[in-house]
Every structure is written in C-alpha cells, then in structure tokens.
Amino acid sequence: MKKHNLFTQSIAFYIFLLLCCTACQHTGSSGSEAIEDDTMEEVSMIDTIKAISDPLVTDNYTADPSAHVFEGKIYIYPSHDIDAGIPEDDLGSHFGMKDYHVYSMESIPGAVTDHGVALDIKDVPWAGRQMWAPDAAEKDGMYYLYFPVKDKEDVFHIGVASSDSPAGPFTAEPEPIADSYSMDPTVFKDSDGTYYMYFGGIWGGQLQRWEGATYNPEDVYPADDAPAILPRIAKMNTDMKSFAEPVKQVQILDENGELLKAGDNDRRFFEASWMHQYNGKYYFSYSTGDTHYIAYAIGDNPYGPFTYKGVILNPVIGWTNHHSIVEFNGKWYLFYHDSTLSNGDTHLRNIKVTELKYNPDGTIQTIDPYLE
Ligand code: FUB
C-alpha cells in the first residue's frame, strides 16, 4: 500500500502553492458558521491559478457534490466541510462534518440556491461523527438522502433519510441501512426502474476492515500484486430504505480482463463511486484516492464487470477528488470539488461544475481542472 503520494509530478505545483499559503493560513469557518470575510481576500492569491471553473458556493465550504435533475432543476447534495479542529491523519479524522445543505440551480451556469440544513447529525439517532459524501434518489415523488456517518463505536455505515421535497428537510431512519458499511454511497436508477447502491472506500472509509459482512477493526490490505479491494453494490428494495440482496463486489478489470491490482494506485478503486449510463453502456467512475484521479470503467450491466478506460478528471488542488456526472438540457456535466476557496486546505473544499464531453467511441475526454 503506497502512502500519500503528494509529490507526484502532476501536483507538485500545488504543493508549492500550499507552502506559499502556510504563511497566510486562515482559520476557515468554524462549526456551521458561514466563511469569514477575510477569507475572500486570501482567495485573491490563488487567482494566479487559472481554474477552468469557479466555486459554486462561497459562503460555506462544500465538497463531494452529487448532482441530479429533479423537478426540472439541478439539485446538488454535497458534504458540508467545517474546521472541526481535529488534526489531519491518513484516516481522514479531520473531515468532521456535522450536517448537509442542499443546493439547486435552474441553469448551468446560473444562480445557486442554498436550501439550508437538510439533515443535522443530532437528528440521526445512531450517528457518532463524520457525515461524509451523500447522495440522493427520487422514487414515486419521495426523495431519499443517503449518507455515510460513523456510529457511536466509530464504524461507518450508511443511513437513509426521506422527504417529499428534493430540498429537504429529510427525516432520518432510526437505524443505518441493514448490512450497509463503509461510506460514499451513490444510488443509481437503471433504465428499467431498478435502483442500485454502490458504496465503499478504503483507508478512512474502512472498506479494508470488511470481509463479507464481518467487521475486523484491523486495517488489512492486499499485497501490491494481489487484486485490489473492490467497491460494493446492492440492489435496493422498493422501500428505498433497505437492500434487496446480499452485498456484492464490483469488478474493475484491466485491458487484459484481469482484476486491477492493489499496487496499481493510478487505476485501482479508492472511494467516491458514481454510475451513469451513456449510449446503453454503464460507466462506473471513482476516485483513485492517493493518486488523486477520477477514473472510469465501462460495462454492459449495473453489476459489471467494468473495464478500466481512463481518467475523467486530473488531480485538483487539495487531496481528495470526488465527482458526479449528470445530463441536463442536452449537455453532460461533471460536478467536482477543489480547495481553491480555502487556499488549498485539504478539508475545506468548494464544489464546482464543468462540461464533460465524450469522444465518438464513447470514451470520455480527460478534463484538466487548471489551464496551462
Ligand atoms: O468528504 C469526506 C470524504 O472525502 C469523502 O467521503 C471522500 O470521497 C472524500 O472526498
């Protein structure tokens, strides 16, 4: 298992930026308060980097944007980053988020509406700490917010909360989804109306601690030449609050039909699953974590196997890379985040959007988030 590889050529420039920023480190927002005024002045130093898009939200730190078209608008379900005052470590303890806001847009580009707090950790009876990347789904006029949070024993599970509005507020179920574990859920509606949840993430996401349905608090990783840890999938029940089948693994293969290896850090799954369909094919996309790419693999059905095809998004300023892909008014969009608004603070991020384009053969054109 490679450790953080922040000095890769592709992001060495950003390390330089982070070092520069240390001299003028700001405090960021605290709790769920809005960003303090002086932050906006500090943003000016990062203006020398020509990003392809601007932060969509500037009065809260936001990350992990899951975007959907509901009721003719774009609705965005991001994490709400805060400075929880917890030191940074490889398990992501510093990502101490406590609530979710929902945002909407009537057009892209366009104004972003903040619908306020949609779910607070204090209203989730089983939750302990760390509300990480959520997603949402609609079925029969009801909306479901899926969210990962650690329970009171510090083990990640996935919760569900419901509302009759895509903007919330959402009411959480009293227990996590039975048999759910790890984090970064995304719920995909197939063309036949079946819903599937993809989930999981290694390192701080704890996927390496699960063997089947058994939790082992030790972090156990495969050898570099063994198959990588795989993301998970389960079909959803019609109630949208439970799994309809045992959790399965999602295979990601290389060009020779072999499972990607654990040591193939540039390509293997780390976290941040997303699924979308394009021209009848199924595109499973994800973050490679410590190598900071959004990668994708294509398959013929929701379960896979999926064959690795390439990179959708190159590394962003910050450490994490996380995304969603959605079609809106005839164009495809990539929602993602970086840390430009906080001058590179890895856990104070901001959501963005840019257009995503396909090649005629169905492959996706790689997006570089910054101009030369
Ligand atoms: O926001 C917390 C975690 O950081 C997410 O769950 C991961 O995908 C990464 O973006």
GROMACS .gro file of N, CA, C and O and ligand atoms in nm, residues 63-64 79-81 92 95 97 131-134 148 156 183-185 200 205 270-273 287 319-323 337 346 349, ligand 1:
model
  138
   63ALA      N    1  -1.823   2.003  -0.057
   63ALA     CA    2  -1.740   1.902  -0.124
   63ALA      C    3  -1.827   1.786  -0.168
   63ALA      O    4  -1.945   1.778  -0.134
   64ASP      N    5  -1.766   1.694  -0.244
   64ASP     CA    6  -1.832   1.567  -0.280
   64ASP      C    7  -1.970   1.588  -0.343
   64ASP      O    8  -2.070   1.529  -0.297
   79SER      N    9  -2.114   1.730   0.066
   79SER     CA   10  -2.070   1.736   0.206
   79SER      C   11  -2.058   1.882   0.244
   79SER      O   12  -2.033   1.969   0.160
   80HIS      N   13  -2.074   1.911   0.374
   80HIS     CA   14  -2.058   2.048   0.424
   80HIS      C   15  -1.933   2.051   0.512
   80HIS      O   16  -1.936   2.011   0.629
   81ASP      N   17  -1.822   2.094   0.450
   81ASP     CA   18  -1.694   2.094   0.521
   81ASP      C   19  -1.690   2.200   0.629
   81ASP      O   20  -1.738   2.313   0.609
   92GLY      N   21  -0.853   1.037   0.770
   92GLY     CA   22  -0.948   1.144   0.741
   92GLY      C   23  -1.022   1.193   0.863
   92GLY      O   24  -1.136   1.243   0.852
   95PHE      N   25  -1.196   1.532   0.868
   95PHE     CA   26  -1.323   1.557   0.799
   95PHE      C   27  -1.437   1.533   0.899
   95PHE      O   28  -1.502   1.429   0.897
   97MET      N   29  -1.746   1.656   0.957
   97MET     CA   30  -1.868   1.729   0.919
   97MET      C   31  -1.990   1.687   1.003
   97MET      O   32  -2.000   1.571   1.045
  131MET      N   33  -2.005   1.312   0.905
  131MET     CA   34  -2.102   1.296   0.796
  131MET      C   35  -2.028   1.320   0.664
  131MET      O   36  -1.994   1.433   0.631
  132TRP      N   37  -2.003   1.212   0.591
  132TRP     CA   38  -1.924   1.221   0.468
  132TRP      C   39  -2.016   1.226   0.344
  132TRP      O   40  -2.134   1.255   0.354
  133ALA      N   41  -1.959   1.195   0.229
  133ALA     CA   42  -2.023   1.223   0.100
  133ALA      C   43  -2.161   1.158   0.084
  133ALA      O   44  -2.171   1.035   0.084
  134PRO      N   45  -2.265   1.239   0.064
  134PRO     CA   46  -2.400   1.184   0.049
  134PRO      C   47  -2.441   1.169  -0.098
  134PRO      O   48  -2.371   1.213  -0.189
  148PRO      N   49  -2.323   0.860   0.464
  148PRO     CA   50  -2.238   0.778   0.548
  148PRO      C   51  -2.201   0.856   0.674
  148PRO      O   52  -2.169   0.975   0.668
  156PHE      N   53  -1.817   0.315   1.021
  156PHE     CA   54  -1.902   0.375   0.918
  156PHE      C   55  -2.014   0.280   0.876
  156PHE      O   56  -1.992   0.161   0.852
  183MET      N   57  -1.850   0.375   0.325
  183MET     CA   58  -1.902   0.511   0.302
  183MET      C   59  -1.919   0.538   0.152
  183MET      O   60  -1.915   0.447   0.070
  184ASP      N   61  -1.940   0.666   0.118
  184ASP     CA   62  -1.955   0.713  -0.020
  184ASP      C   63  -2.062   0.635  -0.097
  184ASP      O   64  -2.035   0.577  -0.204
  185PRO      N   65  -2.187   0.637  -0.049
  185PRO     CA   66  -2.293   0.572  -0.126
  185PRO      C   67  -2.333   0.654  -0.248
  185PRO      O   68  -2.328   0.778  -0.245
  200GLY      N   69  -1.853   0.229  -0.070
  200GLY     CA   70  -1.724   0.181  -0.020
  200GLY      C   71  -1.611   0.278  -0.044
  200GLY      O   72  -1.615   0.361  -0.136
  205GLY      N   73  -1.219   0.524   0.488
  205GLY     CA   74  -1.352   0.473   0.456
  205GLY      C   75  -1.380   0.335   0.510
  205GLY      O   76  -1.493   0.285   0.500
  270PHE      N   77  -1.049   0.354  -0.500
  270PHE     CA   78  -1.020   0.402  -0.364
  270PHE      C   79  -1.150   0.442  -0.294
  270PHE      O   80  -1.177   0.397  -0.185
  271GLU      N   81  -1.232   0.530  -0.359
  271GLU     CA   82  -1.357   0.578  -0.298
  271GLU      C   83  -1.437   0.653  -0.404
  271GLU      O   84  -1.398   0.659  -0.520
  272ALA      N   85  -1.549   0.713  -0.365
  272ALA     CA   86  -1.625   0.807  -0.449
  272ALA      C   87  -1.686   0.743  -0.574
  272ALA      O   88  -1.669   0.790  -0.686
  273SER      N   89  -1.763   0.636  -0.555
  273SER     CA   90  -1.830   0.570  -0.669
  273SER      C   91  -1.936   0.661  -0.731
  273SER      O   92  -2.004   0.737  -0.661
  287SER      N   93  -1.280   0.763  -0.750
  287SER     CA   94  -1.153   0.829  -0.720
  287SER      C   95  -1.045   0.724  -0.694
  287SER      O   96  -1.072   0.621  -0.631
  319TRP      N   97  -0.648   1.735  -0.157
  319TRP     CA   98  -0.604   1.594  -0.161
  319TRP      C   99  -0.710   1.505  -0.225
  319TRP      O  100  -0.682   1.427  -0.314
  320THR      N  101  -0.834   1.519  -0.180
  320THR     CA  102  -0.940   1.433  -0.231
  320THR      C  103  -0.987   1.479  -0.369
  320THR      O  104  -0.974   1.595  -0.405
  321ASN      N  105  -1.039   1.383  -0.443
  321ASN     CA  106  -1.104   1.412  -0.570
  321ASN      C  107  -1.237   1.336  -0.567
  321ASN      O  108  -1.238   1.217  -0.531
  322HIS      N  109  -1.345   1.401  -0.602
  322HIS     CA  110  -1.478   1.340  -0.586
  322HIS      C  111  -1.571   1.408  -0.686
  322HIS      O  112  -1.558   1.527  -0.710
  323HIS      N  113  -1.666   1.337  -0.739
  323HIS     CA  114  -1.739   1.390  -0.855
  323HIS      C  115  -1.880   1.331  -0.867
  323HIS      O  116  -1.915   1.234  -0.798
  337HIS      N  117  -1.494   1.896  -0.693
  337HIS     CA  118  -1.453   1.998  -0.595
  337HIS      C  119  -1.303   2.020  -0.602
  337HIS      O  120  -1.230   1.939  -0.660
  346THR      N  121  -0.692   2.105   0.269
  346THR     CA  122  -0.744   1.979   0.214
  346THR      C  123  -0.885   1.944   0.263
  346THR      O  124  -0.955   1.868   0.196
  349ARG      N  125  -1.321   2.249   0.128
  349ARG     CA  126  -1.328   2.239  -0.017
  349ARG      C  127  -1.447   2.317  -0.073
  349ARG      O  128  -1.529   2.367   0.002
  373FUB     O1  129  -1.570   1.432   0.235
  373FUB     C1  130  -1.515   1.325   0.309
  373FUB     C2  131  -1.454   1.225   0.219
  373FUB     O2  132  -1.352   1.285   0.141
  373FUB     C3  133  -1.547   1.167   0.116
  373FUB     O3  134  -1.639   1.077   0.169
  373FUB     C4  135  -1.449   1.113   0.022
  373FUB     O4  136  -1.499   1.074  -0.101
  373FUB     C5  137  -1.351   1.227   0.011
  373FUB     O5  138  -1.393   1.325  -0.081
   0.00000   0.00000   0.00000
